[in-house]
CSV table of N, CA and C in Angstrom, one decimal:
chain,number,residue,atom,x,y,z
A,8,MET,N,-31.7,-8.5,7.5
A,8,MET,CA,-30.3,-8.0,7.2
A,8,MET,C,-30.1,-6.7,7.9
A,9,ASP,N,-28.9,-6.7,8.6
A,9,ASP,CA,-28.5,-5.5,9.3
A,9,ASP,C,-28.4,-4.3,8.3
A,10,ARG,N,-28.9,-3.1,8.6
A,10,ARG,CA,-28.8,-2.0,7.7
A,10,ARG,C,-27.4,-1.7,7.3
A,11,LYS,N,-26.4,-1.8,8.2
A,11,LYS,CA,-25.0,-1.5,7.9
A,11,LYS,C,-24.5,-2.5,6.9
A,12,ASP,N,-24.9,-3.8,7.0
A,12,ASP,CA,-24.5,-4.8,6.1
A,12,ASP,C,-25.1,-4.5,4.7
A,13,GLN,N,-26.3,-3.9,4.6
A,13,GLN,CA,-26.9,-3.5,3.3
A,13,GLN,C,-26.0,-2.5,2.6
A,14,TYR,N,-25.5,-1.5,3.3
A,14,TYR,CA,-24.6,-0.6,2.7
A,14,TYR,C,-23.3,-1.2,2.1
A,15,GLU,N,-22.8,-2.1,2.9
A,15,GLU,CA,-21.5,-2.8,2.5
A,15,GLU,C,-21.8,-3.7,1.3
A,16,LYS,N,-22.9,-4.4,1.3
A,16,LYS,CA,-23.3,-5.3,0.2
A,16,LYS,C,-23.5,-4.5,-1.1
A,17,LEU,N,-24.2,-3.3,-1.0
A,17,LEU,CA,-24.3,-2.5,-2.1
A,17,LEU,C,-23.0,-2.0,-2.7
A,18,GLY,N,-22.1,-1.5,-1.8
A,18,GLY,CA,-20.8,-1.0,-2.2
A,18,GLY,C,-20.0,-2.1,-2.9
A,19,GLN,N,-20.0,-3.3,-2.3
A,19,GLN,CA,-19.2,-4.4,-2.9
A,19,GLN,C,-19.8,-4.8,-4.2
A,20,TRP,N,-21.2,-4.8,-4.4
A,20,TRP,CA,-21.8,-5.1,-5.6
A,20,TRP,C,-21.4,-4.1,-6.7
A,21,LEU,N,-21.5,-2.8,-6.4
A,21,LEU,CA,-21.1,-1.7,-7.3
A,21,LEU,C,-19.6,-1.9,-7.7
A,22,THR,N,-18.8,-2.2,-6.8
A,22,THR,CA,-17.4,-2.4,-7.1
A,22,THR,C,-17.2,-3.6,-8.1
A,23,GLU,N,-17.8,-4.7,-7.8
A,23,GLU,CA,-17.7,-5.9,-8.6
A,23,GLU,C,-18.3,-5.6,-10.0
A,24,GLN,N,-19.5,-5.0,-10.1
A,24,GLN,CA,-20.2,-4.9,-11.4
A,24,GLN,C,-19.5,-3.8,-12.3
A,25,PHE,N,-19.1,-2.7,-11.7
A,25,PHE,CA,-18.6,-1.6,-12.5
A,25,PHE,C,-17.2,-1.2,-12.3
A,26,GLN,N,-16.4,-2.0,-11.5
A,26,GLN,CA,-15.0,-1.6,-11.2
A,26,GLN,C,-14.9,-0.1,-10.8
A,27,LEU,N,-15.7,0.2,-9.8
A,27,LEU,CA,-15.9,1.6,-9.5
A,27,LEU,C,-15.4,2.0,-8.1
A,28,ASP,N,-14.7,3.1,-8.0
A,28,ASP,CA,-14.4,3.6,-6.7
A,28,ASP,C,-15.7,4.2,-6.1
A,29,VAL,N,-16.1,3.8,-5.0
A,29,VAL,CA,-17.4,4.3,-4.5
A,29,VAL,C,-17.4,4.5,-3.0
A,30,ILE,N,-18.2,5.5,-2.5
A,30,ILE,CA,-18.5,5.7,-1.1
A,30,ILE,C,-20.0,5.6,-1.0
A,31,VAL,N,-20.5,4.7,-0.2
A,31,VAL,CA,-21.9,4.5,0.0
A,31,VAL,C,-22.3,5.3,1.3
A,32,CYS,N,-23.4,6.1,1.1
A,32,CYS,CA,-23.9,7.0,2.2
A,32,CYS,C,-25.3,6.8,2.6
A,33,LYS,N,-25.7,7.1,3.8
A,33,LYS,CA,-27.0,7.1,4.2
A,33,LYS,C,-27.5,8.6,4.1
A,34,ILE,N,-28.6,8.8,3.5
A,34,ILE,CA,-29.1,10.2,3.4
A,34,ILE,C,-30.2,10.5,4.4
A,35,THR,N,-30.0,11.5,5.2
A,35,THR,CA,-31.0,12.0,6.1
A,35,THR,C,-31.1,13.5,5.9
A,36,GLY,N,-32.2,13.9,5.3
A,36,GLY,CA,-32.4,15.3,4.9
A,36,GLY,C,-31.4,15.7,3.9
A,37,LYS,N,-30.6,16.7,4.2
A,37,LYS,CA,-29.6,17.2,3.4
A,37,LYS,C,-28.2,16.6,3.7
A,38,ARG,N,-28.2,15.8,4.8
A,38,ARG,CA,-26.9,15.2,5.3
A,38,ARG,C,-26.6,13.9,4.6
A,39,TRP,N,-25.4,13.7,4.1
A,39,TRP,CA,-25.0,12.4,3.6
A,39,TRP,C,-23.9,11.8,4.6
A,40,ALA,N,-24.2,10.7,5.2
A,40,ALA,CA,-23.4,10.2,6.2
A,40,ALA,C,-22.7,8.9,5.7
A,41,PHE,N,-21.4,8.9,5.8
A,41,PHE,CA,-20.5,7.7,5.3
A,41,PHE,C,-21.0,6.4,6.0
A,42,ARG,N,-21.1,5.4,5.2
A,42,ARG,CA,-21.5,4.1,5.7
A,42,ARG,C,-20.5,3.0,5.2
A,43,TRP,N,-20.0,3.1,4.0
A,43,TRP,CA,-19.1,2.0,3.5
A,43,TRP,C,-18.3,2.6,2.3
A,44,SER,N,-17.0,2.2,2.2
A,44,SER,CA,-16.2,2.6,1.0
A,44,SER,C,-15.2,1.6,0.7
A,45,ASN,N,-14.8,1.5,-0.6
A,45,ASN,CA,-13.7,0.7,-1.0
A,45,ASN,C,-12.4,1.4,-1.2
A,46,ILE,N,-12.4,2.7,-0.8
A,46,ILE,CA,-11.2,3.6,-0.9
A,46,ILE,C,-11.2,4.6,0.2
A,47,ALA,N,-10.1,5.3,0.4
A,47,ALA,CA,-10.0,6.2,1.5
A,47,ALA,C,-10.6,7.6,1.1
A,48,ASP,N,-10.4,8.0,-0.2
A,48,ASP,CA,-10.9,9.3,-0.6
A,48,ASP,C,-11.1,9.3,-2.1
A,49,ILE,N,-12.0,10.1,-2.6
A,49,ILE,CA,-12.2,10.3,-4.1
A,49,ILE,C,-12.0,11.7,-4.3
A,50,GLU,N,-10.9,12.0,-5.1
A,50,GLU,CA,-10.7,13.4,-5.5
A,50,GLU,C,-11.6,13.7,-6.7
A,51,ASN,N,-12.1,14.9,-6.7
A,51,ASN,CA,-13.0,15.4,-7.8
A,51,ASN,C,-14.2,14.4,-8.0
A,52,ALA,N,-15.0,14.4,-6.9
A,52,ALA,CA,-16.1,13.4,-6.8
A,52,ALA,C,-17.5,14.2,-7.0
A,53,ARG,N,-18.5,13.4,-7.2
A,53,ARG,CA,-19.8,13.9,-7.2
A,53,ARG,C,-20.8,12.9,-6.6
A,54,ARG,N,-22.0,13.4,-6.2
A,54,ARG,CA,-22.9,12.6,-5.5
A,54,ARG,C,-24.0,12.1,-6.5
A,55,MET,N,-24.5,10.9,-6.2
A,55,MET,CA,-25.6,10.3,-7.0
A,55,MET,C,-26.6,9.7,-6.0
A,56,GLN,N,-27.8,10.2,-6.0
A,56,GLN,CA,-28.8,9.6,-5.1
A,56,GLN,C,-29.5,8.4,-5.7
A,57,LEU,N,-29.5,7.3,-5.1
A,57,LEU,CA,-30.1,6.1,-5.6
A,57,LEU,C,-31.5,5.8,-5.1
A,58,SER,N,-31.8,6.3,-3.9
A,58,SER,CA,-33.1,6.2,-3.3
A,58,SER,C,-33.3,7.3,-2.3
A,59,PRO,N,-34.4,7.5,-1.7
A,59,PRO,CA,-34.6,8.6,-0.8
A,59,PRO,C,-33.6,8.6,0.4
A,60,ASP,N,-33.1,7.4,0.8
A,60,ASP,CA,-32.2,7.3,1.9
A,60,ASP,C,-30.8,6.7,1.6
A,61,ILE,N,-30.5,6.4,0.4
A,61,ILE,CA,-29.2,5.9,0.0
A,61,ILE,C,-28.6,6.6,-1.2
A,62,GLY,N,-27.3,7.0,-1.0
A,62,GLY,CA,-26.6,7.7,-2.1
A,62,GLY,C,-25.2,7.2,-2.2
A,63,ILE,N,-24.6,7.5,-3.3
A,63,ILE,CA,-23.2,7.1,-3.5
A,63,ILE,C,-22.4,8.3,-3.9
A,64,VAL,N,-21.1,8.3,-3.6
A,64,VAL,CA,-20.2,9.3,-4.1
A,64,VAL,C,-19.2,8.6,-5.0
A,65,ILE,N,-19.1,9.1,-6.3
A,65,ILE,CA,-18.3,8.5,-7.3
A,65,ILE,C,-17.4,9.5,-8.0
A,66,PRO,N,-16.4,9.0,-8.7
A,66,PRO,CA,-15.6,10.0,-9.5
A,66,PRO,C,-16.4,10.8,-10.4
A,67,ALA,N,-16.0,12.1,-10.5
A,67,ALA,CA,-16.7,13.1,-11.4
A,67,ALA,C,-16.6,12.7,-12.8
A,68,GLU,N,-15.6,12.0,-13.2
A,68,GLU,CA,-15.4,11.6,-14.6
A,68,GLU,C,-16.4,10.7,-15.2
A,69,THR,N,-17.2,10.1,-14.3
A,69,THR,CA,-18.2,9.2,-14.9
A,69,THR,C,-19.3,10.0,-15.6
A,70,SER,N,-19.9,9.4,-16.6
A,70,SER,CA,-20.8,10.1,-17.5
A,70,SER,C,-22.3,9.9,-17.0
A,71,LYS,N,-23.2,10.7,-17.5
A,71,LYS,CA,-24.6,10.5,-17.3
A,71,LYS,C,-25.1,9.2,-17.8
A,72,GLU,N,-24.5,8.7,-18.9
A,72,GLU,CA,-24.9,7.4,-19.4
A,72,GLU,C,-24.5,6.3,-18.4
A,73,PHE,N,-23.3,6.5,-17.8
A,73,PHE,CA,-22.9,5.6,-16.8
A,73,PHE,C,-23.9,5.5,-15.6
A,74,ASP,N,-24.3,6.7,-15.2
A,74,ASP,CA,-25.4,6.8,-14.1
A,74,ASP,C,-26.6,6.0,-14.5
A,75,ALA,N,-27.0,6.1,-15.7
A,75,ALA,CA,-28.2,5.4,-16.2
A,75,ALA,C,-28.0,3.9,-16.1
A,76,LYS,N,-26.8,3.4,-16.5
A,76,LYS,CA,-26.4,2.0,-16.4
A,76,LYS,C,-26.5,1.5,-14.9
A,77,ILE,N,-25.9,2.3,-14.0
A,77,ILE,CA,-26.0,2.0,-12.6
A,77,ILE,C,-27.4,1.8,-12.1
A,78,LYS,N,-28.2,2.9,-12.4
A,78,LYS,CA,-29.6,2.9,-11.9
A,78,LYS,C,-30.4,1.7,-12.5
A,79,GLU,N,-30.2,1.4,-13.8
A,79,GLU,CA,-30.9,0.3,-14.4
A,79,GLU,C,-30.5,-1.0,-13.8
A,80,ALA,N,-29.2,-1.2,-13.6
A,80,ALA,CA,-28.7,-2.4,-13.0
A,80,ALA,C,-29.3,-2.6,-11.6
A,81,LEU,N,-29.3,-1.5,-10.8
A,81,LEU,CA,-29.8,-1.5,-9.5
A,81,LEU,C,-31.3,-1.9,-9.4
A,82,ASN,N,-32.1,-1.3,-10.4
A,82,ASN,CA,-33.5,-1.6,-10.4
A,82,ASN,C,-33.7,-3.1,-10.6
A,83,ILE,N,-32.9,-3.7,-11.5
A,83,ILE,CA,-33.1,-5.1,-11.8
A,83,ILE,C,-32.5,-5.9,-10.7
A,84,SER,N,-31.3,-5.6,-10.2
A,84,SER,CA,-30.6,-6.5,-9.3
A,84,SER,C,-30.7,-6.2,-7.8
A,85,TRP,N,-30.8,-5.0,-7.4
A,85,TRP,CA,-30.7,-4.6,-6.0
A,85,TRP,C,-32.0,-4.4,-5.4
A,86,PHE,N,-32.8,-3.4,-5.9
A,86,PHE,CA,-34.0,-3.0,-5.2
A,86,PHE,C,-35.1,-3.9,-5.3
A,87,GLU,N,-35.0,-5.0,-6.1
A,87,GLU,CA,-36.1,-6.0,-6.2
A,87,GLU,C,-36.0,-7.0,-5.0
A,88,LYS,N,-34.8,-7.0,-4.4
A,88,LYS,CA,-34.6,-8.0,-3.3
A,88,LYS,C,-35.3,-7.6,-2.0
């Protein structure tokens, strides 16, 4: 699978599973580079690192419990593939 397609697939999966506005990024060191998004901009956003090289930008209103749900679902559904 093309790496770019992987970012798109992850973003679409997050959107479908959690009805979430999301920007998927590639992490290189301290730099977060845009790879896929279902929206143009998220106002009042925060970052969440999913793996050493993949992160997402999500609305700041989401809770820490919501973060745990995302990570748990990803461990089961995404990173096992």
